[in-house]
CSV table of C-alpha atoms in Angstrom, one decimal:
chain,number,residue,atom,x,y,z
S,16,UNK,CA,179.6,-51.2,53.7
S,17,UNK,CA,180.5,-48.1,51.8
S,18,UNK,CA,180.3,-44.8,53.2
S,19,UNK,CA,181.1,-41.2,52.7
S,20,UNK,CA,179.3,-42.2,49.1
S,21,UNK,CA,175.9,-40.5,49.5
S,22,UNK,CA,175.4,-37.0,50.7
S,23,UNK,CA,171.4,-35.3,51.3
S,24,UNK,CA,170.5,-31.9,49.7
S,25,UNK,CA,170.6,-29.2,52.3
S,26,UNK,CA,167.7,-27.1,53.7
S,27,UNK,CA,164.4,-28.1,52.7
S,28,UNK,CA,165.2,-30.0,50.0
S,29,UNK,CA,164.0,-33.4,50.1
S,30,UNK,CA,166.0,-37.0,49.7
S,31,UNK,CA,164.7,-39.1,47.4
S,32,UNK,CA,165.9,-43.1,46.2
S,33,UNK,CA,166.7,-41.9,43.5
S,34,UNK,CA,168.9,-39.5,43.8
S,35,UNK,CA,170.5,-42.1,46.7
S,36,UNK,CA,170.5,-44.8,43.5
S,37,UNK,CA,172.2,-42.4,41.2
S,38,UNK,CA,175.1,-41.7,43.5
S,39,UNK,CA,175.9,-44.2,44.3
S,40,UNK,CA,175.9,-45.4,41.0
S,41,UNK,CA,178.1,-42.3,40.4
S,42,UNK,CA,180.8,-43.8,43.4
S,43,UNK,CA,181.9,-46.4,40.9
S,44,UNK,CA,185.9,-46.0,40.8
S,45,UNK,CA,186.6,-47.9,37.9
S,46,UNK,CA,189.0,-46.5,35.4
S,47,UNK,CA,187.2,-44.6,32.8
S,48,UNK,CA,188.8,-43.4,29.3
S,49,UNK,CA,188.8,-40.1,29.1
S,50,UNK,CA,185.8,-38.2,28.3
S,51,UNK,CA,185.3,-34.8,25.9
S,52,UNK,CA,182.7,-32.7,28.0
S,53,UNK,CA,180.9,-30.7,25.0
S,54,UNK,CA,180.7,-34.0,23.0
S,55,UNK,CA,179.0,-35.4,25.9
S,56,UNK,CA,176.9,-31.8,25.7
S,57,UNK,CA,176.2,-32.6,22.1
S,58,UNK,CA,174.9,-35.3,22.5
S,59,UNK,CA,172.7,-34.4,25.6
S,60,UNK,CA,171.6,-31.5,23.3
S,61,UNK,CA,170.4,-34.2,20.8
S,62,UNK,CA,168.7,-35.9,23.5
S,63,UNK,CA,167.1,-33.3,25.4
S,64,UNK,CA,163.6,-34.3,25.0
S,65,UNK,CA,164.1,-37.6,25.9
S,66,UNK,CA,165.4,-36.5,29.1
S,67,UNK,CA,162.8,-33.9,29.7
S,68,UNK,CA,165.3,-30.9,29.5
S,69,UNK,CA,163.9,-27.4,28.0
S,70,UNK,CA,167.1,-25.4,26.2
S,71,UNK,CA,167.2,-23.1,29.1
S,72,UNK,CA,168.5,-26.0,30.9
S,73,UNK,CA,170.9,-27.0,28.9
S,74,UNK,CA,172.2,-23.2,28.8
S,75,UNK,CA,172.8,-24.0,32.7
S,76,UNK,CA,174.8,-27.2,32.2
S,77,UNK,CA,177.0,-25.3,29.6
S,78,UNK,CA,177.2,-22.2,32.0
S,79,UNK,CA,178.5,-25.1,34.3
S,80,UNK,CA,180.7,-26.7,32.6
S,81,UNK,CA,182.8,-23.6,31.6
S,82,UNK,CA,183.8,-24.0,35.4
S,83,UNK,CA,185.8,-27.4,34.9
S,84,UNK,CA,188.8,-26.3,33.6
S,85,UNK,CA,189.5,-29.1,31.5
S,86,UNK,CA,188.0,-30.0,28.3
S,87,UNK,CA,188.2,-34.0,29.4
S,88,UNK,CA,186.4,-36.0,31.9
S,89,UNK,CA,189.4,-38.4,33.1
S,90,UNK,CA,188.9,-40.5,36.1
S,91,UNK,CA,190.5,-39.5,39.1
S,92,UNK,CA,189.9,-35.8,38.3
S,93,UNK,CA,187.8,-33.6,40.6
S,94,UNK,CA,185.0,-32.8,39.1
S,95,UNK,CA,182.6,-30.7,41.3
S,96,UNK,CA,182.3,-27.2,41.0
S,97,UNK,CA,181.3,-24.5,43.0
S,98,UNK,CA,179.8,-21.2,41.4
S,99,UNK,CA,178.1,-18.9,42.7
S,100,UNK,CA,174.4,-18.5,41.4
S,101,UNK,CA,175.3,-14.7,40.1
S,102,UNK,CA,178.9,-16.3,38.1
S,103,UNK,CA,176.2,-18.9,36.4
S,104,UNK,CA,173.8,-16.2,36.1
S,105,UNK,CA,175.7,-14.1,33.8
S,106,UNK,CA,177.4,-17.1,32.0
S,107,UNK,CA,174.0,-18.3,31.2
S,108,UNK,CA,173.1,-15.4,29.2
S,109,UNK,CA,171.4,-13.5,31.9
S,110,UNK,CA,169.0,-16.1,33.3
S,111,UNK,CA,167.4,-14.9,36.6
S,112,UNK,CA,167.9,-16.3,40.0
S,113,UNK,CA,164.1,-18.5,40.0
S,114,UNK,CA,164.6,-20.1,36.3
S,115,UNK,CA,168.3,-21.0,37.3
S,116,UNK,CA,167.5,-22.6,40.6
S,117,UNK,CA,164.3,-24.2,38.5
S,118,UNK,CA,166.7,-25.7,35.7
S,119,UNK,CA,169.3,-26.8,38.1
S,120,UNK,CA,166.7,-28.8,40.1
S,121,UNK,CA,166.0,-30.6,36.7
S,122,UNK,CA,169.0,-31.8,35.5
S,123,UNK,CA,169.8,-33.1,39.2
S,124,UNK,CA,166.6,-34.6,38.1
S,125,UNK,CA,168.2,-35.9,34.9
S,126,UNK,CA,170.0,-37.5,36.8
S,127,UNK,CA,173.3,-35.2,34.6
S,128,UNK,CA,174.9,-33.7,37.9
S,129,UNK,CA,174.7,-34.1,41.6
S,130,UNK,CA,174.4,-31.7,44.1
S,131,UNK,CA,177.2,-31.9,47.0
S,132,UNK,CA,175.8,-29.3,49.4
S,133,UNK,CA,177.7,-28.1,52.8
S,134,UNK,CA,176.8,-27.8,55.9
S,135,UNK,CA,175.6,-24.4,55.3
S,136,UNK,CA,174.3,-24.9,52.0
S,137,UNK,CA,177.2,-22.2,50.4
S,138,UNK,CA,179.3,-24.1,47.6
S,139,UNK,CA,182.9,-23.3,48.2
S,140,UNK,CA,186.2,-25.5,48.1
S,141,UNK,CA,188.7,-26.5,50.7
S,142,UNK,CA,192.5,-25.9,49.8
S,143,UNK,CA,195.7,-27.6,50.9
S,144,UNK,CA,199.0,-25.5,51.4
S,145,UNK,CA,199.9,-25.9,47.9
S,146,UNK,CA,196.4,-24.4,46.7
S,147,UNK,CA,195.2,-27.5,45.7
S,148,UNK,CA,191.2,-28.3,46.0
S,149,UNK,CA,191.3,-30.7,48.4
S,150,UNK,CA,187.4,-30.8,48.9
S,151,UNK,CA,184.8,-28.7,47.3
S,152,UNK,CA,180.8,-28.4,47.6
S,153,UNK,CA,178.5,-27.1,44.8
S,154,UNK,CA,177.7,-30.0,41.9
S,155,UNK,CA,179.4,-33.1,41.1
S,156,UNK,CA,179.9,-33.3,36.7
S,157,UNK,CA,181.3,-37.0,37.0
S,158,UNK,CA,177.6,-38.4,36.6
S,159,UNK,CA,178.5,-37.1,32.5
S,160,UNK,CA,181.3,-38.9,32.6
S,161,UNK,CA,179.9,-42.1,33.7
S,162,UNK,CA,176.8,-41.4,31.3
S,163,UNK,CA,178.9,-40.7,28.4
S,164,UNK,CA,177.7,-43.9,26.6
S,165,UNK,CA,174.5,-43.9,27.5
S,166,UNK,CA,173.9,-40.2,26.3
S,167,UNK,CA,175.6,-40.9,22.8
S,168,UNK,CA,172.9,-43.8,22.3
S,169,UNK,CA,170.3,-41.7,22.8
S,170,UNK,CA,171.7,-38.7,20.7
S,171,UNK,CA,172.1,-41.6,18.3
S,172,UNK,CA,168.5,-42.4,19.0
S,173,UNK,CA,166.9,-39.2,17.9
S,174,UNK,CA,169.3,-38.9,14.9
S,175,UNK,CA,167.6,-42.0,13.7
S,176,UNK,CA,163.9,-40.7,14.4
S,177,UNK,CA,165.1,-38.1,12.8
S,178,UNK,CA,165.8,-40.1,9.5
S,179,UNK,CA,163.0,-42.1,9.9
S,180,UNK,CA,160.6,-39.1,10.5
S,181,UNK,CA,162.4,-37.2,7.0
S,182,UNK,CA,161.9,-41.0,4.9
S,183,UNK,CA,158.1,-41.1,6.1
S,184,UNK,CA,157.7,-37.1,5.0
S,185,UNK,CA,159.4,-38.0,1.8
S,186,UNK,CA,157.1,-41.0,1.2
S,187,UNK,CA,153.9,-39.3,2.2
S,188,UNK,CA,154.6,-36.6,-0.3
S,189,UNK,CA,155.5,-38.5,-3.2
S,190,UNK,CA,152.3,-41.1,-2.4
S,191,UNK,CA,150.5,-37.7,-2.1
S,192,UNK,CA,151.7,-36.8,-6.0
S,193,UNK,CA,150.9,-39.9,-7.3
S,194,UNK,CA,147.4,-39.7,-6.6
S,195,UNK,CA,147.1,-36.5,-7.7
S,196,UNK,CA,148.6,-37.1,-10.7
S,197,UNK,CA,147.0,-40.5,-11.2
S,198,UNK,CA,143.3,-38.9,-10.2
S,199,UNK,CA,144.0,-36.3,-13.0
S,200,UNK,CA,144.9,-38.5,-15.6
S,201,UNK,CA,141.7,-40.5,-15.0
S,202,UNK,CA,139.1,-37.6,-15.6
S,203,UNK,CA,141.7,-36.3,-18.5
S,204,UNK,CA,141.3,-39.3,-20.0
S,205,UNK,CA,138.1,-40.3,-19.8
S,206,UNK,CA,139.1,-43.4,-18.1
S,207,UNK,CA,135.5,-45.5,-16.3
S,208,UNK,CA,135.4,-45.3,-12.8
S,209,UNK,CA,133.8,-42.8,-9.9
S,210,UNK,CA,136.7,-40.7,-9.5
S,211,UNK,CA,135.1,-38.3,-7.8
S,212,UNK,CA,134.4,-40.6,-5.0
S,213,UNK,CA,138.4,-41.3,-5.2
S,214,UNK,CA,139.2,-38.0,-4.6
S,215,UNK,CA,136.6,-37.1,-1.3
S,216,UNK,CA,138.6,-40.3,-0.1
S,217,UNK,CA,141.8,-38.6,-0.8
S,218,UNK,CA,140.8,-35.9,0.9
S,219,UNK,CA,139.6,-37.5,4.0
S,220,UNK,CA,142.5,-39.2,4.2
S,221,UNK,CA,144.5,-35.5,4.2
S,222,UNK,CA,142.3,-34.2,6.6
S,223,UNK,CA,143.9,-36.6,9.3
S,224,UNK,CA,147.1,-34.9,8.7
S,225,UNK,CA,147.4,-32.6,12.0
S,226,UNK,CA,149.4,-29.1,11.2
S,227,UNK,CA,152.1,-30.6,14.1
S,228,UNK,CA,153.3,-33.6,12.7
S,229,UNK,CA,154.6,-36.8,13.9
S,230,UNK,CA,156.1,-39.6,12.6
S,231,UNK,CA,153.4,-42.0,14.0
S,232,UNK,CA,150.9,-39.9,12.2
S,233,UNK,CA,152.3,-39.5,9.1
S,234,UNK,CA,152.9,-43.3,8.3
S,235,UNK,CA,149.2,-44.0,9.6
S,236,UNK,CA,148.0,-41.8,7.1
S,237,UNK,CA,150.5,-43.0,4.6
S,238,UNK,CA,149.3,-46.5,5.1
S,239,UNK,CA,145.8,-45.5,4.0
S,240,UNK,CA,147.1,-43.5,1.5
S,241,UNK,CA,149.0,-46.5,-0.5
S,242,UNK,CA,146.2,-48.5,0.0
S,243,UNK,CA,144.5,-45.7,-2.0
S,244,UNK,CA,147.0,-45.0,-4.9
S,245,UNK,CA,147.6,-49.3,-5.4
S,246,UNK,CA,143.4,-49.4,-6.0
S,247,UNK,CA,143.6,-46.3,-8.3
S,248,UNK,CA,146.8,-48.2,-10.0
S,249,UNK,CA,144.8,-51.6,-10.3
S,250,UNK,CA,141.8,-49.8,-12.1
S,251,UNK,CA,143.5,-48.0,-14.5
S,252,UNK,CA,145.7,-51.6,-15.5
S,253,UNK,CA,142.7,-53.1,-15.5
S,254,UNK,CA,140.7,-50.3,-18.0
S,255,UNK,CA,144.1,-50.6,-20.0
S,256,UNK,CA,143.8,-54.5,-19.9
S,257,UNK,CA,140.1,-54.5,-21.1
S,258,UNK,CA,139.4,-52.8,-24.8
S,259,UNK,CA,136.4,-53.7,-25.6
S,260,UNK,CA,134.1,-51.3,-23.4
S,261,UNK,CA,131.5,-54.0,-23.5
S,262,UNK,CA,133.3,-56.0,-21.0
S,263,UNK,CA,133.2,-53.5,-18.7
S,264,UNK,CA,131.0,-54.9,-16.1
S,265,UNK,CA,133.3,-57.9,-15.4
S,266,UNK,CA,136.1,-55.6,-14.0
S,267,UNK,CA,136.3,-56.2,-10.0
S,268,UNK,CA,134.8,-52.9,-8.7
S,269,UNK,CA,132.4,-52.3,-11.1
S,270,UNK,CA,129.2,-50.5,-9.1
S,271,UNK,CA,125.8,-51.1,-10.5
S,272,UNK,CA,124.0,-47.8,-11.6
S,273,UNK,CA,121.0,-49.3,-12.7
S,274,UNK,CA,118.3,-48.1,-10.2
S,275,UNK,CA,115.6,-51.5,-11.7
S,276,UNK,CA,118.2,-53.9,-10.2
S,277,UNK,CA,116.7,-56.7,-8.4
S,278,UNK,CA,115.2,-55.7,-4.6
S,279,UNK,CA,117.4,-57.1,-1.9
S,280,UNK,CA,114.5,-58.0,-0.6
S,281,UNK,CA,113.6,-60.3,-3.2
S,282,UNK,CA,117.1,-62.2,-3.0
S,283,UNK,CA,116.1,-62.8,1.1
S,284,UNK,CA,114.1,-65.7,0.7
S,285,UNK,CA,111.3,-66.8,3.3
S,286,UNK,CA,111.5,-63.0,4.6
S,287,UNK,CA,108.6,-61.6,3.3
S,288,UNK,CA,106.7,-62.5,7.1
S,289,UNK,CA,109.2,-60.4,8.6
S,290,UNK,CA,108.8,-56.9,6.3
S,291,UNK,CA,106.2,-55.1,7.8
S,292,UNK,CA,103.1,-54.0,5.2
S,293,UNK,CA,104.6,-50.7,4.8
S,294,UNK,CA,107.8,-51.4,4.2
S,295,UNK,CA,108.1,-51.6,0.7
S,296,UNK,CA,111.2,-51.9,-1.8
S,297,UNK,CA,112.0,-47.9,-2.3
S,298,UNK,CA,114.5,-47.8,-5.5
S,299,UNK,CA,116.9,-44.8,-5.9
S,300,UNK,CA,115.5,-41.7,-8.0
S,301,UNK,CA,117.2,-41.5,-11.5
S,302,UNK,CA,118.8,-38.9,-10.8
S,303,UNK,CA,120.7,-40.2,-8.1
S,304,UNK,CA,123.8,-42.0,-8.7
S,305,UNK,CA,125.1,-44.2,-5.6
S,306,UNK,CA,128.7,-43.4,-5.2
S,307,UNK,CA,130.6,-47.2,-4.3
S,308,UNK,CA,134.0,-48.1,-2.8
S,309,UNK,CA,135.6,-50.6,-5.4
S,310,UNK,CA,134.8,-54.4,-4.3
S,311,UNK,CA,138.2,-55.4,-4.0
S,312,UNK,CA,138.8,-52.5,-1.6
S,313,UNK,CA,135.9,-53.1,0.1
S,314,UNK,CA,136.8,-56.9,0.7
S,315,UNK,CA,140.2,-56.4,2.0
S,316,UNK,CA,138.5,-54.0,4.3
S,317,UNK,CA,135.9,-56.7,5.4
S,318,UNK,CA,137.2,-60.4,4.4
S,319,UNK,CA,134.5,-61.8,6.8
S,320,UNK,CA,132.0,-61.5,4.6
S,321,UNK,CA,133.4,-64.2,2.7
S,322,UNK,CA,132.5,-66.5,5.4
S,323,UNK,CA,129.0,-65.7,4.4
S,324,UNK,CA,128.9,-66.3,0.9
S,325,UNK,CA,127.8,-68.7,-1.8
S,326,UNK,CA,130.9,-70.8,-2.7
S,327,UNK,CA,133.0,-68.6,0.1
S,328,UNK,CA,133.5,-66.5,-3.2
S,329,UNK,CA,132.3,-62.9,-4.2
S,330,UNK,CA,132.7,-61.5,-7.5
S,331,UNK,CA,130.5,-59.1,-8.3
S,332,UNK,CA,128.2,-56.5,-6.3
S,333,UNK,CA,124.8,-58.6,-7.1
S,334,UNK,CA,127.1,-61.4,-4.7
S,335,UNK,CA,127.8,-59.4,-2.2
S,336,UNK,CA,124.0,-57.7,-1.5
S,337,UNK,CA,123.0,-61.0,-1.3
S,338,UNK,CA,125.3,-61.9,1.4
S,339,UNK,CA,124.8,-59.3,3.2
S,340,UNK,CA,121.4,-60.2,3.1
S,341,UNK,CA,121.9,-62.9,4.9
S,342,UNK,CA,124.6,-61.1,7.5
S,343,UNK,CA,121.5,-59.1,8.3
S,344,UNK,CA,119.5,-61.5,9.8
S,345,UNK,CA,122.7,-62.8,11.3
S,346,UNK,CA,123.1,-59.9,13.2
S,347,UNK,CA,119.8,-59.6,14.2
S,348,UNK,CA,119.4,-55.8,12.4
S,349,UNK,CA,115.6,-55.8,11.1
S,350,UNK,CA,114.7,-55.5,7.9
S,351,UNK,CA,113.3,-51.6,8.6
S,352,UNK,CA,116.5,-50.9,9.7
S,353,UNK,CA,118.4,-52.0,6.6
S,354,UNK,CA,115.3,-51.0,4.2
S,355,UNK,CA,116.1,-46.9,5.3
S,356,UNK,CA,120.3,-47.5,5.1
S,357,UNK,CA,119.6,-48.7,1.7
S,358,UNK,CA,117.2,-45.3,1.0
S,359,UNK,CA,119.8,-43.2,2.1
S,360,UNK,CA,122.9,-44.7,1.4
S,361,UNK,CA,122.0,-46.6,-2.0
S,362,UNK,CA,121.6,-50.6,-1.7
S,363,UNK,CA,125.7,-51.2,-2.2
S,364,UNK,CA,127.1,-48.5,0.2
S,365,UNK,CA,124.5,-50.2,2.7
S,366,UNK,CA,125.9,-53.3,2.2
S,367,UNK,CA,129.2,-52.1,3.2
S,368,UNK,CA,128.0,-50.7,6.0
S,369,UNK,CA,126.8,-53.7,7.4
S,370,UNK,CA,130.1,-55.5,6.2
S,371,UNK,CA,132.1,-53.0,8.2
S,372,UNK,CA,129.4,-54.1,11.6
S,373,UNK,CA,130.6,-57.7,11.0
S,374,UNK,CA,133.7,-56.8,10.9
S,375,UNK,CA,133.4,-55.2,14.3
S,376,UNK,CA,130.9,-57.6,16.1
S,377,UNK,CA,132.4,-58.3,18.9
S,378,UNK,CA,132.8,-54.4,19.8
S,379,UNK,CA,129.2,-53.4,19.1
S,380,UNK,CA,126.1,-54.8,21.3
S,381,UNK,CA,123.6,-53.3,19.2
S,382,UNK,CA,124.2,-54.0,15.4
S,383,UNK,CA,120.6,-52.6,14.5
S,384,UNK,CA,121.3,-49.3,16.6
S,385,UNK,CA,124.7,-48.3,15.4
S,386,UNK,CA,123.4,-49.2,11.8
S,387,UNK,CA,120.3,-46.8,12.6
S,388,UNK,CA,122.7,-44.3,13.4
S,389,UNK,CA,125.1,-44.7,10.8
S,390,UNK,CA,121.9,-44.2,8.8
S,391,UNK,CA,121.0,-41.0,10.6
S,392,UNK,CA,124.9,-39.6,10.0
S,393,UNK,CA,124.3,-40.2,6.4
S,394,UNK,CA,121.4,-38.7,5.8
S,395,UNK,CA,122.9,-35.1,7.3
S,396,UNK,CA,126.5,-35.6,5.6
S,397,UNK,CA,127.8,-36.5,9.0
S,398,UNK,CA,129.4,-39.6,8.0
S,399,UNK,CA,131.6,-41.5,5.4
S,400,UNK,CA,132.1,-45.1,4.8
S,401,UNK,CA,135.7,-44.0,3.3
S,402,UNK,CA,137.8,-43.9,6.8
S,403,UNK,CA,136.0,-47.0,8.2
S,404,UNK,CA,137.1,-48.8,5.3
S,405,UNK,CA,140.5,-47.8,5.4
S,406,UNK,CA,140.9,-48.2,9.3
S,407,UNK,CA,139.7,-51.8,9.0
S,408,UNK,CA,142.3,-52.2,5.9
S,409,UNK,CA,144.8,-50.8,8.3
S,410,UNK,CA,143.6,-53.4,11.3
S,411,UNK,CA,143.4,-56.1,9.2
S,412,UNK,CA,147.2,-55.5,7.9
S,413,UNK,CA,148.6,-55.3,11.4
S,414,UNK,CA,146.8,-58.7,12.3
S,415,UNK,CA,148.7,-60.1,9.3
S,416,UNK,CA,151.7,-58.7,10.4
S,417,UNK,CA,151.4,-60.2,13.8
S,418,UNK,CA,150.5,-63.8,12.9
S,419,UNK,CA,153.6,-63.8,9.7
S,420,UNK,CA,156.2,-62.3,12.9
């Protein structure tokens, strides 16, 4: 058994296993190369908010270690000192006695130093004839030492944050550019498409963008963002691609604007016993244009609705109100329910509405309810199909991920 290794705070300071575990783990005698002290302060500078320091504290450890002598850790060296709490006081810039005994406390916390209290709680050293510190009480540096590896990972740990936090900035603004840029050479050049829709997209997607930023944030909204500028990318090839402007309602996105389209009530077939008498086919006034997501976009967001289809295939927006006919009565919404989305949204965006519901079945128990109430959100400007669509995008990339790793 080893002894003489551990020694408890004095007063009323309490013991804890931890601080018994990190002595201990401090008593290791192997031979250590030696160690430069203010690298190792560098470094827990770099680190400090891993280790739950605040700079005050680390003005206390540097106040400290201006009381070793050296400017190496080497094993076999005595490396306690014993200030008083006025000498670290004024070498720490003037900090007063409550912050200094607060900061201490939290880097013996840190685990970064170890307190070797006497009997009377005064820190003061024993000498030999020679003048030689034979034993001294105050706090022991050599957990640094020891730690001197461990700290430089982490230091190396936020350097790389760091870079990875600058590349995502750097990305985000360029991605940012682009559809600016992109947006503005659309309505410039008269290019076919509901740009304006585009852009109340783009600035949803900016509005996520909190004014403290981190690097989980910013490559969330990055995500969306590319998804975003690659749609705006693929309509513009594709107006390039197509000359004749006849052809325009093959393109993949195309949103029908004709308010005499065909009823999606009339595609349901066998459904007129469930429409109530009153519940007739209300078309859009002509004034009214419904603003749609572009198909494609809308079926990466919600692939299920695939399952539902003729053929499995989808390929224009007359295919997809019929199936989501038919996901209707899957889902058990009634046909009152999707009659007013269809009033208020326009027949398309209600469509994708109820694509996004399938999409997130197994989390709702009432289809016909939150449908209702995306209906009522609508209706006062409350609500957007734009970030549901690019959420889903987002989940459905990360399930890719996971079933490719």
């Amino acid at each position: 058994m080893r002894t003489g290794l551990v020694t408890t705070p004095f007063g009323r300071r309490p013991m804890t296993l931890a601080l018994v575990k990190g002595q201990l783990q401090s008593s290791d005698d192997r031979m250590k190369r030696p160690v430069e002290k203010w690298k190792v302060f560098r470094d827990i500078s770099e680190a400090r908010q891993l280790l739950g320091l605040h700079d005050r504290a680390l003005a206390v450890l540097d106040a400290l270690l201006t009381f070793h002598p050296k400017n190496e850790f080497a094993a076999g060296d005595r490396l306690v000192v014993f200030p008083s709490n006025a000498q670290l006081s004024v070498r720490a810039h003037g900090i007063t006695g409550t912050t200094l005994r607060r900061h201490l406390a939290a880097l013996v916390e840190a685990g970064l130093i170890h307190r070797r209290d006497s009997p009377n709680g005064k820190r003061y050293a024993h000498r030999g004839h020679g003048g030689q510190i034979e034993e001294a009480f105050g706090f022991d540096l050599q957990p640094l030492m020891l730690r001197a590896a461990e700290l430089a990972g982490l230091a190396q740990q936020v350097a790389a944050e760091k870079i990875r936090f600058k590349r995502a900035k750097e990305a985000l603004t360029l991605c940012r550019r682009d559809i600016r840029k992109l947006l503005t050479a659309a309505v410039e050049d008269g290019v076919q498409g509901d740009w304006q829709m585009m852009e109340e997209l783009y600035a949803s997607l900016i509005a996520r963008l909190p004014r403290s930023l981190n690097r989980f944030i910013v490559e969330s909204v990055l995500a969306d963002l590319e998804v975003l500028r690659q749609e705006i990318v693929n309509r513009l090839e594709m107006q390039i691609k197509t000359e004749n402007p006849d052809t325009n309602d093959i393109q993949n996105g195309c949103h029908i604007q004709n308010s005499d389209s065909e009823s999606i009530y009339e595609l349901e077939h066998g459904s007129e016993k469930e429409l109530e008498a009153k519940s007739e086919p209300t078309k859009l006034k002509q004034h009214e244009t419904p603003r749609t997501f572009p198909l494609s976009m809308v079926l990466r967001a919600c692939p299920q609705m695939l399952d539902y289809a003729s053929g499995g295939q989808i390929g224009n927006w007359r295919d997809f109100i019929g199936t989501a006919v038919l996901v209707r009565s899957m889902l058990g919404v009634s046909p009152s329910a999707y009659q007013q989305a269809c009033e208020v949204m326009g027949q398309e965006n209600a469509a994708v509405a109820l694509a996004c519901i399938l999409e997130r079945a197994g989390h709702i128990n009432s289809a016909g309810g939150y449908l209702r109430d995306l209906t009522a959100r609508a209706g006062r400007a409350e609500f957007s199909l734009g970030p549901m669509l690019m959420a889903l995008m987002r989940a459905n990339a990360s399930e890719g991920l996971k079933r490719t790793g």
